[in-house]
Amino acid sequence: MTTTGGPGGPSPRTRELHASVVIHAPPERVYAALRDVRRMARWSPECVGVLVFRGRGGTRPSFVGFNRNGPRLWFTFCRVTTAVAPTEFAFRVSIAGLPLATWGFRLAPAGPDGLGTEGPGSTCVTQYWQDLRRGARGRVADLLGAAVAGTSPAARVRTNRSGMDTTLRRLKRSLEAAPEEGGAPRPPAR
């Protein structure tokens, strides 16, 4: 598993994070799991529940994410922004009408060695986070984050970096342990 910051050199504030893992399951299966956002509470160390509102007339679905950090509980409003099976799934997160972040997953076939070489059944999953807090509204969102979640912008980056690694590890374990249609559980990755 790898985690990286955003592009470019050092900056006063990290605006983007990426973390990747190879999962021994086909991209279609991984995408189907990620598309069911209710399952995020099983994988994320911070999300404890999701309430989904189905989109009408071609609109993208939206949902409320319920989150916990120690004794602090809060919710965010999320709207699916990208749903391209089986390559990318993303959603935008806001609180009190203020944009916070875009969270997403990019999927690509990976060979048995996890390096993208030919071979069936594995997926390189890259989770990404993009900070959307900018300007005066961003400063208000920062204050809300400190009051509600108990995290400063710098602490939020550390929390998200760690949380992404945990989320991907749990997603991998979940999909590799679950039996495929008509088959036995896959052997654990080494």
mmCIF file of C-alpha atoms in Angstrom:
data_model
loop_
_atom_site.group_PDB
_atom_site.id
_atom_site.type_symbol
_atom_site.label_atom_id
_atom_site.label_comp_id
_atom_site.label_asym_id
_atom_site.label_seq_id
_atom_site.Cartn_x
_atom_site.Cartn_y
_atom_site.Cartn_z
ATOM 1 C CA MET A 1 0.000 0.000 0.000
ATOM 2 C CA THR A 2 1.306 3.439 -0.838
ATOM 3 C CA THR A 3 0.181 6.866 0.294
ATOM 4 C CA THR A 4 1.348 10.121 -1.240
ATOM 5 C CA GLY A 5 0.612 13.792 -0.918
ATOM 6 C CA GLY A 6 -0.321 16.033 -3.754
ATOM 7 C CA PRO A 7 1.829 17.032 -6.707
ATOM 8 C CA GLY A 8 4.612 19.567 -6.460
ATOM 9 C CA GLY A 9 6.908 20.540 -3.662
ATOM 10 C CA PRO A 10 6.190 21.500 -0.080
ATOM 11 C CA SER A 11 3.205 23.743 0.472
ATOM 12 C CA PRO A 12 1.732 25.377 3.543
ATOM 13 C CA ARG A 13 -1.316 23.147 3.222
ATOM 14 C CA THR A 14 -1.725 19.735 1.661
ATOM 15 C CA ARG A 15 -4.633 19.854 -0.764
ATOM 16 C CA GLU A 16 -4.588 16.317 -2.120
ATOM 17 C CA LEU A 17 -3.774 12.805 -0.925
ATOM 18 C CA HIS A 18 -3.613 9.450 -2.731
ATOM 19 C CA ALA A 19 -3.317 5.907 -1.398
ATOM 20 C CA SER A 20 -3.223 2.708 -3.445
ATOM 21 C CA VAL A 21 -3.547 -1.029 -2.925
ATOM 22 C CA VAL A 22 -3.913 -4.070 -5.168
ATOM 23 C CA ILE A 23 -7.017 -6.132 -4.445
ATOM 24 C CA HIS A 24 -7.334 -9.661 -5.776
ATOM 25 C CA ALA A 25 -10.815 -9.122 -7.224
ATOM 26 C CA PRO A 26 -11.890 -7.914 -10.679
ATOM 27 C CA PRO A 27 -12.556 -4.169 -11.173
ATOM 28 C CA GLU A 28 -16.302 -4.772 -11.691
ATOM 29 C CA ARG A 29 -16.599 -6.409 -8.281
ATOM 30 C CA VAL A 30 -14.545 -3.716 -6.539
ATOM 31 C CA TYR A 31 -16.583 -0.971 -8.225
ATOM 32 C CA ALA A 32 -19.877 -2.593 -7.195
ATOM 33 C CA ALA A 33 -18.710 -2.666 -3.572
ATOM 34 C CA LEU A 34 -17.606 0.992 -3.608
ATOM 35 C CA ARG A 35 -20.789 2.140 -5.357
ATOM 36 C CA ASP A 36 -22.798 0.840 -2.386
ATOM 37 C CA VAL A 37 -21.759 3.737 -0.130
ATOM 38 C CA ARG A 38 -23.562 2.176 2.845
ATOM 39 C CA ARG A 39 -20.666 -0.284 3.030
ATOM 40 C CA MET A 40 -18.203 2.565 3.694
ATOM 41 C CA ALA A 41 -19.004 2.310 7.415
ATOM 42 C CA ARG A 42 -17.450 -1.185 7.375
ATOM 43 C CA TRP A 43 -14.160 0.037 5.958
ATOM 44 C CA SER A 44 -13.620 3.639 7.090
ATOM 45 C CA PRO A 45 -12.291 4.265 10.599
ATOM 46 C CA GLU A 46 -14.291 7.520 10.808
ATOM 47 C CA CYS A 47 -17.582 6.819 8.994
ATOM 48 C CA VAL A 48 -20.056 5.020 11.251
ATOM 49 C CA GLY A 49 -23.129 5.044 9.015
ATOM 50 C CA VAL A 50 -24.647 6.238 5.747
ATOM 51 C CA LEU A 51 -28.189 7.242 4.817
ATOM 52 C CA VAL A 52 -28.735 7.168 1.030
ATOM 53 C CA PHE A 53 -31.195 9.323 -0.917
ATOM 54 C CA ARG A 54 -31.796 7.950 -4.403
ATOM 55 C CA GLY A 55 -31.442 10.373 -7.296
ATOM 56 C CA ARG A 56 -34.580 11.085 -9.348
ATOM 57 C CA GLY A 57 -34.795 11.633 -13.067
ATOM 58 C CA GLY A 58 -31.126 10.970 -13.781
ATOM 59 C CA THR A 59 -29.772 13.040 -10.901
ATOM 60 C CA ARG A 60 -26.812 11.653 -9.025
ATOM 61 C CA PRO A 61 -27.593 9.984 -5.713
ATOM 62 C CA SER A 62 -26.781 11.821 -2.518
ATOM 63 C CA PHE A 63 -26.239 10.601 1.006
ATOM 64 C CA VAL A 64 -25.526 11.672 4.541
ATOM 65 C CA GLY A 65 -22.370 10.310 6.114
ATOM 66 C CA PHE A 66 -22.365 9.931 9.893
ATOM 67 C CA ASN A 67 -18.874 10.241 11.327
ATOM 68 C CA ARG A 68 -17.105 9.785 14.627
ATOM 69 C CA ASN A 69 -13.745 10.894 15.997
ATOM 70 C CA GLY A 70 -13.458 9.783 19.621
ATOM 71 C CA PRO A 71 -16.459 11.210 21.482
ATOM 72 C CA ARG A 72 -17.302 13.632 18.649
ATOM 73 C CA LEU A 73 -20.139 12.752 16.261
ATOM 74 C CA TRP A 74 -21.140 14.740 13.166
ATOM 75 C CA PHE A 75 -22.674 14.315 9.743
ATOM 76 C CA THR A 76 -21.811 15.519 6.264
ATOM 77 C CA PHE A 77 -23.886 15.844 3.109
ATOM 78 C CA CYS A 78 -22.433 13.990 0.113
ATOM 79 C CA ARG A 79 -23.337 13.923 -3.567
ATOM 80 C CA VAL A 80 -21.992 11.421 -6.078
ATOM 81 C CA THR A 81 -20.027 13.346 -8.721
ATOM 82 C CA THR A 82 -18.429 10.532 -10.723
ATOM 83 C CA ALA A 83 -19.831 7.064 -11.347
ATOM 84 C CA VAL A 84 -18.032 5.446 -14.270
ATOM 85 C CA ALA A 85 -18.187 1.670 -13.946
ATOM 86 C CA PRO A 86 -15.748 0.033 -13.404
ATOM 87 C CA THR A 87 -13.063 2.743 -13.397
ATOM 88 C CA GLU A 88 -13.983 5.593 -11.010
ATOM 89 C CA PHE A 89 -16.391 6.478 -8.226
ATOM 90 C CA ALA A 90 -16.293 9.836 -6.388
ATOM 91 C CA PHE A 91 -18.419 12.066 -4.196
ATOM 92 C CA ARG A 92 -18.289 15.649 -2.963
ATOM 93 C CA VAL A 93 -18.610 16.289 0.776
ATOM 94 C CA SER A 94 -20.018 19.429 2.414
ATOM 95 C CA ILE A 95 -21.150 20.564 5.828
ATOM 96 C CA ALA A 96 -23.693 23.341 6.413
ATOM 97 C CA GLY A 97 -23.539 24.124 2.677
ATOM 98 C CA LEU A 98 -19.757 24.596 2.744
ATOM 99 C CA PRO A 99 -17.666 22.416 0.409
ATOM 100 C CA LEU A 100 -15.111 20.319 2.284
ATOM 101 C CA ALA A 101 -13.635 17.700 -0.021
ATOM 102 C CA THR A 102 -13.965 15.315 -2.898
ATOM 103 C CA TRP A 103 -13.352 11.670 -2.041
ATOM 104 C CA GLY A 104 -12.925 9.137 -4.793
ATOM 105 C CA PHE A 105 -11.599 5.814 -5.985
ATOM 106 C CA ARG A 106 -9.894 5.059 -9.303
ATOM 107 C CA LEU A 107 -9.696 1.436 -10.414
ATOM 108 C CA ALA A 108 -7.440 -0.198 -12.983
ATOM 109 C CA PRO A 109 -6.867 -3.835 -13.857
ATOM 110 C CA ALA A 110 -3.706 -5.225 -12.273
ATOM 111 C CA GLY A 111 -1.949 -8.450 -13.109
ATOM 112 C CA PRO A 112 -1.194 -11.198 -10.611
ATOM 113 C CA ASP A 113 1.976 -9.331 -9.611
ATOM 114 C CA GLY A 114 -0.010 -6.133 -8.991
ATOM 115 C CA LEU A 115 1.985 -4.208 -11.574
ATOM 116 C CA GLY A 116 -0.635 -3.913 -14.280
ATOM 117 C CA THR A 117 0.754 -6.768 -16.348
ATOM 118 C CA GLU A 118 -1.596 -9.132 -18.097
ATOM 119 C CA GLY A 119 -3.490 -11.415 -15.795
ATOM 120 C CA PRO A 120 -7.076 -11.805 -14.655
ATOM 121 C CA GLY A 121 -8.780 -10.846 -11.484
ATOM 122 C CA SER A 122 -6.806 -8.122 -9.705
ATOM 123 C CA THR A 123 -7.480 -4.401 -9.371
ATOM 124 C CA CYS A 124 -5.235 -1.502 -8.423
ATOM 125 C CA VAL A 125 -7.446 0.760 -6.287
ATOM 126 C CA THR A 126 -6.339 4.351 -5.703
ATOM 127 C CA GLN A 127 -8.315 6.316 -3.147
ATOM 128 C CA TYR A 128 -7.965 10.082 -3.364
ATOM 129 C CA TRP A 129 -8.955 13.084 -1.273
ATOM 130 C CA GLN A 130 -9.044 16.657 -2.573
ATOM 131 C CA ASP A 131 -9.443 19.528 -0.126
ATOM 132 C CA LEU A 132 -12.076 21.988 -1.402
ATOM 133 C CA ARG A 133 -11.809 24.492 1.450
ATOM 134 C CA ARG A 134 -10.807 27.833 -0.081
ATOM 135 C CA GLY A 135 -11.148 31.518 0.752
ATOM 136 C CA ALA A 136 -13.454 32.905 3.439
ATOM 137 C CA ARG A 137 -15.883 29.977 3.156
ATOM 138 C CA GLY A 138 -12.926 27.621 3.530
ATOM 139 C CA ARG A 139 -11.852 29.358 6.735
ATOM 140 C CA VAL A 140 -15.389 28.936 8.095
ATOM 141 C CA ALA A 141 -15.255 25.242 7.116
ATOM 142 C CA ASP A 142 -11.899 24.956 8.933
ATOM 143 C CA LEU A 143 -13.458 26.428 12.084
ATOM 144 C CA LEU A 144 -16.409 24.035 11.808
ATOM 145 C CA GLY A 145 -13.978 21.138 11.391
ATOM 146 C CA ALA A 146 -12.126 22.139 14.533
ATOM 147 C CA ALA A 147 -15.357 22.574 16.512
ATOM 148 C CA VAL A 148 -17.268 19.560 15.205
ATOM 149 C CA ALA A 149 -14.608 16.949 14.398
ATOM 150 C CA GLY A 150 -11.877 18.263 16.671
ATOM 151 C CA THR A 151 -9.294 18.543 13.887
ATOM 152 C CA SER A 152 -7.261 21.428 12.519
ATOM 153 C CA PRO A 153 -6.455 21.417 8.780
ATOM 154 C CA ALA A 154 -3.031 19.837 9.469
ATOM 155 C CA ALA A 155 -4.562 17.229 11.779
ATOM 156 C CA ARG A 156 -7.250 16.531 9.161
ATOM 157 C CA VAL A 157 -4.550 15.680 6.613
ATOM 158 C CA ARG A 158 -2.891 13.264 9.065
ATOM 159 C CA THR A 159 -6.269 11.744 9.995
ATOM 160 C CA ASN A 160 -7.227 11.327 6.328
ATOM 161 C CA ARG A 161 -3.849 9.840 5.358
ATOM 162 C CA SER A 162 -4.120 7.236 8.123
ATOM 163 C CA GLY A 163 -7.817 6.674 7.428
ATOM 164 C CA MET A 164 -7.195 6.038 3.731
ATOM 165 C CA ASP A 165 -4.669 3.322 4.538
ATOM 166 C CA THR A 166 -7.128 1.731 6.983
ATOM 167 C CA THR A 167 -10.034 1.996 4.532
ATOM 168 C CA LEU A 168 -8.098 0.345 1.715
ATOM 169 C CA ARG A 169 -6.755 -2.398 3.983
ATOM 170 C CA ARG A 170 -10.303 -3.211 5.195
ATOM 171 C CA LEU A 171 -11.740 -3.027 1.667
ATOM 172 C CA LYS A 172 -9.048 -5.438 0.471
ATOM 173 C CA ARG A 173 -9.647 -7.841 3.355
ATOM 174 C CA SER A 174 -13.425 -7.718 2.813
ATOM 175 C CA LEU A 175 -13.318 -8.383 -0.928
ATOM 176 C CA GLU A 176 -10.592 -11.005 -0.812
ATOM 177 C CA ALA A 177 -12.275 -12.935 2.020
ATOM 178 C CA ALA A 178 -15.777 -12.920 0.489
ATOM 179 C CA PRO A 179 -16.629 -15.829 -1.777
ATOM 180 C CA GLU A 180 -17.089 -14.948 -5.405
ATOM 181 C CA GLU A 181 -20.232 -16.025 -7.166
ATOM 182 C CA GLY A 182 -20.178 -19.816 -7.143
ATOM 183 C CA GLY A 183 -16.626 -19.983 -5.823
ATOM 184 C CA ALA A 184 -14.587 -20.366 -2.680
ATOM 185 C CA PRO A 185 -12.900 -17.495 -0.850
ATOM 186 C CA ARG A 186 -9.757 -16.220 -2.539
ATOM 187 C CA PRO A 187 -6.467 -16.944 -0.807
ATOM 188 C CA PRO A 188 -5.091 -14.014 1.215
ATOM 189 C CA ALA A 189 -2.558 -11.787 -0.525
ATOM 190 C CA ARG A 190 1.039 -12.044 0.526
#
